[in-house]
Amino acid sequence: MAGHSKWANIQHRKGRQDKLRAKLFSKMSKEITVAAKMGDPDPDKNPRLRLAVKEAKSNSVPKDVIDRAIKKSQAGEGDDYEEIRYEGYGPNGVAVIVEAMTDNRNRTASTVRSTFSKNGGNLGETGSVGFMFERKGEVVYPATAGDADTVFEAAIEAGAEDVESAEDGHIIWCADTDLNEVSNALEAALGESESTKLVWKPTTTTELDLEGMQKLMRLVDALEDDDDIQRVTTNFEATDEVMAQL
């Protein structure tokens, strides 16, 4: 999501998330349960859980839902979940990474494969598109957090690698292993972020026209509708005009 299309892309995904709020809450609860299960149930002592809780709060997940998800981990739930990454190509050769959390590997693999094939894509081997992305920490702040210079200075001071500022807001990038420390330092300097998470950042992009975007969104939406799929990342790029028509 490079250049001029980046913010439109993000807003499109947010619109999609609004339609799927209940499903989104469920997926975030699952991430919280698994994160708490893998480490300490106290977010202050468990960086992955802290980030999961922070991201849930930024998506308006109620506190009682978050607390219930943490309690589930202590009750033995989340034992059977395993994290799996699928890679493949969507329509027009767009690279797609699918992150799943499942208690039935065969069911999920079968669903992902058939969803790709029904929507003009094909599932590849692990590593088939991963080389086109970098694992990064991403912290998003609204424009009201400060001007570009202020945010850039705070980000570099916090240990971030890069900042992309636009009239809609700021995206701060850091090494994946530094996300917890960087986000804590940014919070002290700039306040609460809109979003803090680990992402797959495309290093190369594929530009799509309106028809290509419509085909790709059908694939992405079908994948995201599956309860086992936590998130879907692609390397598409599109103009603001194309995004406005979706």
Coordinates of N, CA and C in Angstrom, one line a residue:
M1 N 0.9 -1.2 0.0 CA 0.0 0.0 0.0 C 0.9 1.2 0.0
A2 N 1.4 1.6 -1.1 CA 2.5 2.6 -1.2 C 1.8 3.9 -1.7
G3 N 2.6 5.0 -1.4 CA 2.2 6.3 -2.1 C 0.9 6.8 -1.8
H4 N 0.3 7.4 -2.8 CA -1.0 8.2 -2.6 C -2.2 7.3 -2.2
S5 N -2.1 6.0 -2.4 CA -3.3 5.2 -2.2 C -3.5 4.7 -0.8
K6 N -2.4 4.9 0.0 CA -2.3 4.2 1.3 C -3.5 4.5 2.3
W7 N -3.8 5.8 2.4 CA -4.9 6.1 3.4 C -6.2 5.6 3.0
A8 N -6.5 5.8 1.7 CA -7.8 5.3 1.1 C -7.9 3.8 1.4
N9 N -6.8 3.1 1.2 CA -6.8 1.6 1.4 C -7.2 1.3 2.8
I10 N -6.5 2.0 3.8 CA -6.8 1.7 5.2 C -8.2 2.0 5.5
Q11 N -8.8 3.2 5.0 CA -10.2 3.5 5.3 C -11.1 2.5 4.7
H12 N -10.8 1.9 3.6 CA -11.6 0.9 3.0 C -11.7 -0.3 3.9
R13 N -10.5 -0.7 4.5 CA -10.5 -1.9 5.4 C -11.3 -1.5 6.6
K14 N -11.2 -0.3 7.1 CA -11.9 0.1 8.3 C -13.4 0.0 8.1
G15 N -13.9 0.4 6.9 CA -15.3 0.3 6.6 C -15.7 -1.2 6.6
R16 N -14.9 -2.0 6.1 CA -15.2 -3.5 6.1 C -15.3 -4.0 7.5
Q17 N -14.4 -3.5 8.4 CA -14.4 -4.0 9.8 C -15.6 -3.5 10.5
D18 N -16.1 -2.3 10.2 CA -17.4 -1.9 10.8 C -18.5 -2.8 10.5
K19 N -18.6 -3.4 9.3 CA -19.6 -4.3 8.9 C -19.5 -5.6 9.7
L20 N -18.3 -5.9 10.1 CA -18.0 -7.2 10.7 C -17.6 -7.1 12.1
R21 N -18.2 -6.1 12.8 CA -17.8 -5.8 14.2 C -17.8 -7.1 15.1
A22 N -18.9 -7.8 15.1 CA -19.0 -9.0 15.9 C -18.0 -10.0 15.6
K23 N -17.7 -10.2 14.3 CA -16.7 -11.1 13.9 C -15.3 -10.6 14.3
L24 N -15.1 -9.3 14.2 CA -13.8 -8.7 14.6 C -13.6 -8.9 16.1
F25 N -14.6 -8.7 16.9 CA -14.5 -8.9 18.3 C -14.1 -10.3 18.6
S26 N -14.7 -11.2 17.9 CA -14.4 -12.7 18.1 C -13.0 -13.0 17.8
K27 N -12.5 -12.4 16.7 CA -11.1 -12.7 16.3 C -10.1 -12.1 17.2
M28 N -10.4 -10.9 17.7 CA -9.5 -10.2 18.6 C -9.5 -10.9 20.0
S29 N -10.7 -11.4 20.4 CA -10.8 -12.2 21.6 C -9.9 -13.4 21.6
K30 N -9.9 -14.1 20.4 CA -9.1 -15.3 20.2 C -7.7 -15.0 20.3
E31 N -7.2 -13.9 19.7 CA -5.8 -13.5 19.8 C -5.4 -13.2 21.3
I32 N -6.3 -12.5 22.0 CA -6.0 -12.2 23.4 C -5.9 -13.5 24.2
T33 N -6.8 -14.4 24.0 CA -6.8 -15.7 24.7 C -5.5 -16.5 24.5
V34 N -5.1 -16.6 23.2 CA -3.9 -17.3 22.8 C -2.7 -16.6 23.4
A35 N -2.6 -15.3 23.3 CA -1.5 -14.5 23.8 C -1.4 -14.7 25.3
A36 N -2.5 -14.7 26.0 CA -2.4 -14.8 27.5 C -2.0 -16.3 27.8
K37 N -2.4 -17.2 27.0 CA -2.1 -18.6 27.2 C -0.6 -18.9 27.0
M38 N 0.0 -18.2 26.1 CA 1.4 -18.4 25.7 C 2.3 -17.7 26.7
G39 N 1.8 -16.7 27.4 CA 2.7 -16.0 28.4 C 2.0 -15.7 29.7
D40 N 2.2 -14.6 30.2 CA 1.6 -14.2 31.5 C 0.2 -13.6 31.2
P41 N -0.8 -13.8 32.1 CA -2.1 -13.2 31.9 C -2.1 -11.7 32.2
D42 N -1.0 -11.2 32.7 CA -0.9 -9.8 33.0 C -0.3 -9.1 31.8
P43 N -1.1 -8.2 31.1 CA -0.5 -7.5 29.9 C 0.8 -6.8 30.2
D44 N 1.0 -6.3 31.4 CA 2.2 -5.5 31.7 C 3.5 -6.4 31.6
K45 N 3.2 -7.8 31.8 CA 4.4 -8.7 31.8 C 4.4 -9.5 30.5
N46 N 3.5 -9.3 29.6 CA 3.4 -10.1 28.4 C 3.2 -9.1 27.2
P47 N 4.3 -8.8 26.5 CA 4.2 -7.9 25.4 C 3.2 -8.2 24.3
R48 N 3.1 -9.5 23.9 CA 2.2 -9.9 22.9 C 0.7 -9.6 23.4
L49 N 0.5 -10.0 24.6 CA -0.9 -9.7 25.2 C -1.2 -8.2 25.3
R50 N -0.2 -7.5 25.7 CA -0.4 -6.0 25.8 C -0.8 -5.4 24.4
L51 N -0.1 -5.9 23.4 CA -0.4 -5.3 22.0 C -1.8 -5.8 21.6
A52 N -2.1 -7.0 21.9 CA -3.4 -7.6 21.5 C -4.5 -6.8 22.2
V53 N -4.3 -6.5 23.5 CA -5.3 -5.7 24.3 C -5.4 -4.3 23.7
K54 N -4.3 -3.7 23.4 CA -4.2 -2.3 22.9 C -5.0 -2.2 21.6
E55 N -4.7 -3.2 20.7 CA -5.4 -3.2 19.4 C -6.9 -3.4 19.5
A56 N -7.3 -4.3 20.5 CA -8.7 -4.5 20.7 C -9.4 -3.2 21.2
K57 N -8.7 -2.5 22.1 CA -9.3 -1.3 22.6 C -9.4 -0.3 21.5
S58 N -8.5 -0.2 20.6 CA -8.5 0.8 19.5 C -9.6 0.5 18.6
N59 N -10.1 -0.8 18.6 CA -11.3 -1.2 17.7 C -12.6 -1.2 18.5
S60 N -12.5 -0.6 19.7 CA -13.7 -0.4 20.6 C -14.3 -1.7 21.1
V61 N -13.4 -2.7 21.3 CA -13.8 -4.0 22.0 C -14.0 -3.6 23.4
P62 N -15.2 -3.9 24.0 CA -15.5 -3.6 25.4 C -14.6 -4.3 26.4
K63 N -14.4 -3.6 27.5 CA -13.4 -4.1 28.5 C -13.8 -5.5 29.0
D64 N -15.2 -5.7 29.2 CA -15.6 -7.0 29.7 C -15.3 -8.1 28.7
V65 N -15.3 -7.8 27.4 CA -15.0 -8.8 26.4 C -13.5 -9.2 26.5
I66 N -12.7 -8.1 26.7 CA -11.2 -8.3 26.8 C -10.9 -9.2 28.1
D67 N -11.5 -8.8 29.2 CA -11.3 -9.5 30.5 C -11.7 -11.0 30.4
R68 N -12.9 -11.2 29.7 CA -13.4 -12.6 29.5 C -12.4 -13.4 28.7
A69 N -11.8 -12.8 27.7 CA -10.9 -13.5 26.8 C -9.6 -13.9 27.6
I70 N -9.2 -13.0 28.5 CA -8.0 -13.4 29.3 C -8.3 -14.5 30.3
K71 N -9.5 -14.4 30.9 CA -10.0 -15.5 31.8 C -10.1 -16.8 31.1
K72 N -10.5 -16.8 29.9 CA -10.6 -18.1 29.1 C -9.3 -18.8 29.0
S73 N -8.2 -18.0 28.9 CA -6.9 -18.7 28.8 C -6.5 -19.4 30.1
Q74 N -7.0 -18.9 31.2 CA -6.7 -19.5 32.5 C -7.6 -20.7 32.7
A75 N -8.7 -20.8 32.0 CA -9.6 -21.9 32.1 C -9.3 -23.0 31.2
G76 N -8.2 -22.9 30.5 CA -7.7 -24.0 29.6 C -8.1 -23.8 28.1
E77 N -8.9 -22.7 27.8 CA -9.3 -22.5 26.4 C -8.1 -21.9 25.7
G78 N -8.1 -22.2 24.4 CA -6.9 -21.7 23.6 C -5.8 -22.7 23.5
D79 N -5.9 -23.8 24.2 CA -4.9 -24.9 24.2 C -4.6 -25.4 22.8
D80 N -5.7 -25.6 22.0 CA -5.6 -26.3 20.8 C -5.3 -25.4 19.6
Y81 N -5.3 -24.1 19.7 CA -5.1 -23.3 18.6 C -3.7 -23.3 18.1
E82 N -3.5 -23.4 16.8 CA -2.1 -23.2 16.3 C -2.2 -22.1 15.2
E83 N -1.1 -21.4 15.1 CA -1.0 -20.3 14.2 C -0.4 -20.8 12.9
I84 N -1.1 -20.5 11.8 CA -0.6 -21.0 10.5 C -0.6 -19.8 9.5
R85 N 0.4 -19.7 8.6 CA 0.4 -18.7 7.6 C 0.3 -19.3 6.2
Y86 N -0.6 -18.9 5.4 CA -0.8 -19.3 4.1 C -0.4 -18.2 3.1
E87 N 0.2 -18.6 2.0 CA 0.6 -17.6 1.0 C 0.1 -18.0 -0.4
G88 N -0.2 -17.0 -1.2 CA -0.7 -17.3 -2.5 C -0.9 -16.1 -3.3
Y89 N -1.5 -16.3 -4.5 CA -1.7 -15.1 -5.4 C -3.2 -15.0 -5.7
G90 N -3.6 -13.7 -5.6 CA -5.0 -13.4 -6.0 C -5.1 -13.0 -7.4
P91 N -6.3 -12.5 -7.8 CA -6.5 -12.1 -9.2 C -5.4 -11.1 -9.6
N92 N -5.0 -11.1 -10.9 CA -4.0 -10.2 -11.4 C -2.6 -10.3 -10.8
G93 N -2.4 -11.5 -10.2 CA -1.0 -11.7 -9.6 C -0.7 -11.0 -8.3
V94 N -1.7 -10.5 -7.6 CA -1.5 -9.8 -6.4 C -1.1 -10.8 -5.3
A95 N 0.0 -10.5 -4.5 CA 0.4 -11.4 -3.5 C -0.5 -11.3 -2.3
V96 N -0.8 -12.4 -1.7 CA -1.7 -12.5 -0.5 C -1.1 -13.3 0.6
I97 N -1.1 -12.8 1.8 CA -0.7 -13.5 3.0 C -1.9 -13.7 3.9
V98 N -2.2 -14.9 4.3 CA -3.4 -15.2 5.2 C -2.9 -15.7 6.5
E99 N -3.2 -15.1 7.6 CA -2.8 -15.5 8.9 C -4.0 -16.2 9.6
A100 N -3.9 -17.4 10.0 CA -5.0 -18.2 10.6 C -4.6 -18.6 12.0
M101 N -5.6 -18.8 12.8 CA -5.5 -19.4 14.1 C -6.6 -20.4 14.2
T102 N -6.2 -21.7 14.3 CA -7.2 -22.8 14.1 C -7.0 -23.9 15.1
D103 N -8.0 -24.6 15.3 CA -7.9 -25.9 16.1 C -8.1 -27.1 15.2
N104 N -8.1 -26.8 13.9 CA -8.3 -27.9 12.9 C -7.6 -27.5 11.6
R105 N -6.3 -27.9 11.5 CA -5.4 -27.5 10.4 C -6.0 -27.9 9.1
N106 N -6.5 -29.1 9.0 CA -7.0 -29.7 7.7 C -8.3 -28.9 7.2
R107 N -9.2 -28.6 8.2 CA -10.4 -27.8 7.8 C -10.0 -26.4 7.2
T108 N -9.1 -25.8 7.9 CA -8.7 -24.4 7.5 C -7.9 -24.4 6.2
A109 N -7.0 -25.4 6.0 CA -6.3 -25.5 4.7 C -7.2 -25.7 3.6
S110 N -8.2 -26.6 3.8 CA -9.2 -26.9 2.7 C -10.0 -25.6 2.4
T111 N -10.4 -24.9 3.4 CA -11.3 -23.7 3.2 C -10.5 -22.6 2.5
V112 N -9.2 -22.4 2.9 CA -8.4 -21.4 2.3 C -8.1 -21.7 0.8
R113 N -7.8 -23.0 0.6 CA -7.5 -23.4 -0.8 C -8.7 -23.2 -1.7
S114 N -9.9 -23.6 -1.3 CA -11.1 -23.5 -2.1 C -11.5 -22.0 -2.3
T115 N -11.3 -21.2 -1.2 CA -11.6 -19.8 -1.3 C -10.8 -19.1 -2.4
F116 N -9.5 -19.4 -2.4 CA -8.6 -18.9 -3.4 C -9.1 -19.3 -4.8
S117 N -9.3 -20.6 -5.0 CA -9.6 -21.1 -6.4 C -11.0 -20.5 -6.8
K118 N -11.9 -20.4 -5.9 CA -13.3 -19.8 -6.3 C -13.2 -18.4 -6.7
N119 N -12.2 -17.7 -6.2 CA -12.1 -16.2 -6.4 C -11.0 -15.8 -7.3
G120 N -10.6 -16.6 -8.2 CA -9.6 -16.2 -9.2 C -8.1 -16.2 -8.7
G121 N -7.9 -16.9 -7.6 CA -6.5 -16.9 -7.1 C -6.0 -18.3 -7.0
N122 N -4.8 -18.5 -6.5 CA -4.3 -19.9 -6.2 C -3.3 -19.8 -5.0
L123 N -3.5 -20.8 -4.2 CA -2.7 -21.0 -3.0 C -1.4 -21.5 -3.3
G124 N -0.3 -20.9 -2.8 CA 1.1 -21.4 -3.1 C 1.7 -22.0 -1.9
E125 N 2.9 -22.4 -2.0 CA 3.7 -22.9 -0.9 C 4.1 -21.8 0.0
T126 N 4.4 -22.2 1.3 CA 4.9 -21.2 2.2 C 6.2 -20.6 1.7
G127 N 6.3 -19.3 1.7 CA 7.4 -18.6 1.1 C 7.3 -18.2 -0.3
S128 N 6.1 -18.6 -0.9 CA 5.9 -18.3 -2.4 C 5.7 -16.8 -2.6
V129 N 5.2 -16.0 -1.6 CA 5.1 -14.6 -1.8 C 5.7 -13.8 -0.6
G130 N 6.0 -14.5 0.4 CA 6.6 -13.9 1.6 C 7.8 -13.0 1.4
F131 N 8.5 -13.3 0.4 CA 9.7 -12.5 0.1 C 9.4 -11.1 -0.4
M132 N 8.1 -10.9 -0.8 CA 7.6 -9.5 -1.2 C 7.2 -8.7 -0.1
F133 N 7.3 -9.2 1.2 CA 6.9 -8.4 2.3 C 8.0 -8.4 3.4
E134 N 7.9 -7.5 4.3 CA 8.8 -7.4 5.5 C 7.9 -7.5 6.7
R135 N 8.3 -8.2 7.8 CA 7.6 -8.2 9.0 C 8.0 -6.9 9.8
K136 N 7.0 -6.0 10.1 CA 7.3 -4.7 10.7 C 6.3 -4.4 11.8
G137 N 6.7 -3.6 12.7 CA 5.7 -3.0 13.7 C 5.1 -1.8 13.0
E138 N 3.8 -1.6 13.2 CA 3.1 -0.4 12.6 C 2.3 0.3 13.7
V139 N 2.6 1.5 13.9 CA 1.8 2.3 14.9 C 1.2 3.5 14.1
V140 N -0.1 3.6 14.2 CA -0.9 4.6 13.5 C -1.4 5.7 14.4
Y141 N -1.2 7.0 14.1 CA -1.7 8.1 14.9 C -2.5 9.0 14.0
P142 N -3.5 9.6 14.5 CA -4.3 10.6 13.8 C -3.5 11.8 13.5
A143 N -4.0 12.7 12.6 CA -3.3 13.9 12.3 C -3.2 14.8 13.5
T144 N -4.2 14.7 14.4 CA -4.3 15.6 15.6 C -3.1 15.3 16.6
A145 N -2.4 14.2 16.3 CA -1.3 13.9 17.3 C -0.1 14.9 17.1
G146 N -0.1 15.6 16.0 CA 1.0 16.6 15.8 C 1.3 16.7 14.3
D147 N 2.1 17.8 14.0 CA 2.5 17.9 12.6 C 3.6 16.9 12.3
A148 N 4.0 16.8 11.0 CA 4.9 15.8 10.6 C 6.2 15.8 11.3
D149 N 6.7 17.0 11.5 CA 8.0 17.2 12.2 C 8.0 16.7 13.6
T150 N 6.9 17.1 14.3 CA 6.8 16.6 15.7 C 6.7 15.1 15.9
V151 N 5.9 14.5 15.0 CA 5.7 13.1 15.1 C 7.0 12.4 14.6
F152 N 7.7 12.9 13.6 CA 8.9 12.3 13.2 C 10.0 12.3 14.3
E153 N 10.1 13.4 15.0 CA 11.1 13.5 16.1 C 10.7 12.6 17.2
A154 N 9.5 12.5 17.6 CA 9.0 11.6 18.6 C 9.3 10.1 18.2
A155 N 9.1 9.8 16.9 CA 9.2 8.4 16.4 C 10.7 8.0 16.5
I156 N 11.6 8.9 16.0 CA 13.0 8.6 15.9 C 13.5 8.5 17.4
E157 N 13.1 9.3 18.3 CA 13.5 9.3 19.7 C 13.0 8.0 20.3
A158 N 11.9 7.4 19.8 CA 11.3 6.2 20.4 C 12.0 5.0 19.8
G159 N 12.8 5.1 18.8 CA 13.5 4.0 18.2 C 12.9 3.5 16.9
A160 N 12.0 4.3 16.3 CA 11.3 3.8 15.1 C 12.3 4.0 13.9
E161 N 11.9 3.3 12.8 CA 12.7 3.3 11.6 C 12.3 4.4 10.6
D162 N 11.0 4.6 10.5 CA 10.5 5.5 9.4 C 9.1 6.0 9.8
V163 N 8.7 7.1 9.2 CA 7.4 7.7 9.4 C 6.8 8.1 8.1
E164 N 5.6 7.8 7.8 CA 4.9 8.3 6.6 C 3.7 9.2 7.1
S165 N 3.8 10.5 6.8 CA 2.7 11.4 7.2 C 1.9 11.8 6.0
A166 N 0.6 11.9 6.2 CA -0.3 12.4 5.2 C -1.3 13.3 5.9
E167 N -2.2 13.9 5.2 CA -3.2 14.8 5.8 C -4.1 14.1 6.8
D168 N -4.3 12.8 6.5 CA -5.2 11.9 7.3 C -4.5 11.5 8.6
G169 N -3.2 11.5 8.7 CA -2.5 10.9 9.9 C -1.1 10.5 9.6
H170 N -0.6 9.7 10.5 CA 0.8 9.3 10.5 C 0.9 7.7 10.7
I171 N 1.8 7.1 9.9 CA 2.1 5.7 10.1 C 3.6 5.7 10.5
I172 N 3.8 5.0 11.7 CA 5.2 4.9 12.2 C 5.6 3.5 12.1
W173 N 6.8 3.2 11.4 CA 7.3 1.9 11.2 C 8.5 1.6 12.1
C174 N 8.5 0.4 12.6 CA 9.7 0.0 13.4 C 10.0 -1.5 13.2
A175 N 11.1 -2.0 13.6 CA 11.5 -3.4 13.6 C 10.4 -4.2 14.3
D176 N 10.1 -5.4 13.8 CA 9.0 -6.2 14.5 C 9.3 -6.4 16.0
T177 N 10.6 -6.7 16.3 CA 11.0 -7.0 17.6 C 11.0 -5.8 18.6
D178 N 10.9 -4.6 18.0 CA 11.0 -3.4 18.8 C 9.6 -2.8 19.1
L179 N 8.5 -3.4 18.6 CA 7.2 -2.8 18.6 C 6.8 -2.4 20.0
N180 N 6.9 -3.3 21.0 CA 6.5 -3.0 22.3 C 7.2 -1.8 22.9
E181 N 8.5 -1.8 22.8 CA 9.3 -0.6 23.3 C 8.9 0.7 22.6
V182 N 8.9 0.6 21.3 CA 8.6 1.8 20.5 C 7.2 2.3 20.8
S183 N 6.2 1.4 20.9 CA 4.8 1.9 21.1 C 4.7 2.5 22.5
N184 N 5.4 1.9 23.5 CA 5.4 2.5 24.9 C 6.0 3.9 24.9
A185 N 7.1 4.1 24.2 CA 7.8 5.4 24.1 C 6.9 6.4 23.4
L186 N 6.3 6.0 22.3 CA 5.4 6.9 21.5 C 4.2 7.3 22.4
E187 N 3.6 6.3 23.1 CA 2.5 6.6 24.0 C 2.8 7.7 25.0
A188 N 4.0 7.6 25.5 CA 4.5 8.7 26.5 C 4.6 10.0 25.8
A189 N 5.0 10.0 24.6 CA 5.2 11.3 23.9 C 4.0 11.9 23.2
L190 N 3.2 11.0 22.6 CA 2.1 11.4 21.7 C 0.7 11.0 22.2
G191 N 0.6 10.2 23.3 CA -0.7 9.7 23.7 C -1.0 8.4 23.1
E192 N -2.3 8.0 23.2 CA -2.7 6.7 22.7 C -2.7 6.7 21.2
S193 N -2.2 5.6 20.6 CA -2.3 5.4 19.1 C -3.7 5.0 18.7
E194 N -3.9 5.1 17.4 CA -5.1 4.6 16.8 C -5.0 3.1 16.6
S195 N -3.8 2.6 16.4 CA -3.6 1.2 16.1 C -2.1 0.9 16.3
T196 N -1.8 -0.3 16.9 CA -0.5 -0.8 17.2 C -0.4 -2.2 16.9
K197 N 0.3 -2.7 15.9 CA 0.3 -4.1 15.6 C 1.5 -4.5 14.7
L198 N 1.7 -5.8 14.6 CA 2.7 -6.4 13.7 C 2.0 -6.6 12.4
V199 N 2.6 -6.2 11.3 CA 2.0 -6.3 10.0 C 3.1 -6.9 9.0
W200 N 2.6 -7.3 7.8 CA 3.4 -7.6 6.7 C 3.4 -6.4 5.8
K201 N 4.5 -5.7 5.7 CA 4.6 -4.5 4.8 C 5.1 -4.9 3.4
P202 N 4.4 -4.6 2.4 CA 4.8 -4.9 1.1 C 6.1 -4.2 0.7
T203 N 7.1 -4.9 0.1 CA 8.3 -4.2 -0.5 C 8.1 -3.9 -2.0
T204 N 7.2 -4.7 -2.6 CA 6.8 -4.4 -4.0 C 5.3 -4.4 -4.1
T205 N 4.7 -3.6 -4.9 CA 3.2 -3.6 -5.0 C 2.8 -3.9 -6.4
T206 N 1.5 -4.2 -6.6 CA 0.9 -4.5 -7.9 C -0.3 -3.5 -8.0
E207 N -0.2 -2.7 -9.0 CA -1.3 -1.7 -9.2 C -2.5 -2.3 -9.9
L208 N -3.7 -2.0 -9.4 CA -4.9 -2.6 -9.9 C -5.9 -1.5 -10.4
D209 N -6.6 -1.8 -11.4 CA -7.7 -0.9 -11.8 C -9.0 -1.3 -11.1
L210 N -10.1 -0.7 -11.4 CA -11.3 -0.9 -10.6 C -11.8 -2.4 -10.7
E211 N -11.8 -2.9 -11.9 CA -12.2 -4.3 -12.0 C -11.3 -5.3 -11.2
G212 N -10.0 -5.0 -11.3 CA -9.0 -5.8 -10.5 C -9.2 -5.7 -9.0
M213 N -9.5 -4.5 -8.5 CA -9.8 -4.2 -7.1 C -11.1 -5.0 -6.7
Q214 N -12.1 -4.9 -7.5 CA -13.3 -5.6 -7.2 C -13.1 -7.1 -7.0
K215 N -12.3 -7.7 -7.9 CA -12.0 -9.1 -7.9 C -11.2 -9.4 -6.6
L216 N -10.2 -8.6 -6.3 CA -9.4 -8.8 -5.1 C -10.2 -8.7 -3.9
M217 N -11.1 -7.7 -3.8 CA -11.9 -7.5 -2.6 C -12.8 -8.7 -2.3
R218 N -13.3 -9.3 -3.4 CA -14.2 -10.5 -3.3 C -13.4 -11.6 -2.6
L219 N -12.1 -11.8 -3.0 CA -11.3 -12.8 -2.4 C -11.0 -12.5 -0.9
V220 N -10.6 -11.3 -0.7 CA -10.2 -10.9 0.7 C -11.4 -11.0 1.6
D221 N -12.6 -10.5 1.1 CA -13.8 -10.6 2.0 C -14.2 -12.0 2.3
A222 N -14.1 -12.9 1.3 CA -14.4 -14.3 1.5 C -13.5 -14.9 2.5
L223 N -12.2 -14.6 2.4 CA -11.3 -15.1 3.4 C -11.6 -14.6 4.8
E224 N -11.8 -13.3 4.9 CA -12.0 -12.7 6.2 C -13.4 -13.2 6.8
D225 N -14.3 -13.7 6.0 CA -15.5 -14.2 6.6 C -15.3 -15.5 7.3
D226 N -14.2 -16.2 7.1 CA -14.0 -17.4 7.8 C -13.4 -17.2 9.2
D227 N -14.0 -17.8 10.2 CA -13.7 -17.6 11.6 C -12.3 -18.0 11.9
D228 N -11.7 -18.9 11.2 CA -10.3 -19.3 11.5 C -9.3 -18.2 11.0
I229 N -9.7 -17.3 10.1 CA -8.7 -16.4 9.5 C -8.6 -15.1 10.4
Q230 N -7.4 -14.8 10.9 CA -7.3 -13.6 11.7 C -7.1 -12.4 10.9
R231 N -6.2 -12.4 9.9 CA -6.0 -11.3 9.0 C -5.5 -11.7 7.7
V232 N -5.8 -10.8 6.7 CA -5.4 -11.0 5.3 C -4.6 -9.7 4.9
T233 N -3.4 -9.9 4.3 CA -2.6 -8.8 3.8 C -2.3 -9.0 2.3
T234 N -2.4 -8.0 1.5 CA -2.1 -8.0 0.1 C -1.1 -6.9 -0.3
N235 N -0.6 -7.0 -1.4 CA 0.4 -5.9 -1.9 C -0.2 -5.1 -3.0
F236 N -1.5 -4.9 -3.0 CA -2.2 -4.1 -4.0 C -1.8 -2.6 -3.9
E237 N -1.9 -1.9 -5.0 CA -1.9 -0.4 -5.0 C -3.0 0.0 -5.9
A238 N -3.7 1.1 -5.5 CA -4.7 1.6 -6.4 C -4.8 3.1 -6.2
T239 N -5.3 3.8 -7.2 CA -5.4 5.2 -7.1 C -6.6 5.6 -6.2
D240 N -6.6 6.8 -5.8 CA -7.8 7.3 -4.9 C -9.1 7.2 -5.7
E241 N -9.0 7.4 -7.0 CA -10.2 7.4 -7.9 C -10.8 6.0 -7.9
V242 N -9.9 5.0 -8.0 CA -10.4 3.6 -8.0 C -11.0 3.2 -6.7
M243 N -10.3 3.6 -5.6 CA -10.7 3.3 -4.2 C -12.1 4.0 -4.0
A244 N -12.3 5.2 -4.5 CA -13.6 5.9 -4.2 C -14.7 5.2 -4.9
Q245 N -14.5 4.4 -6.0 CA -15.5 3.7 -6.7 C -15.9 2.4 -6.1
L246 N -15.1 1.9 -5.2 CA -15.4 0.5 -4.7 C -16.7 0.5 -3.9

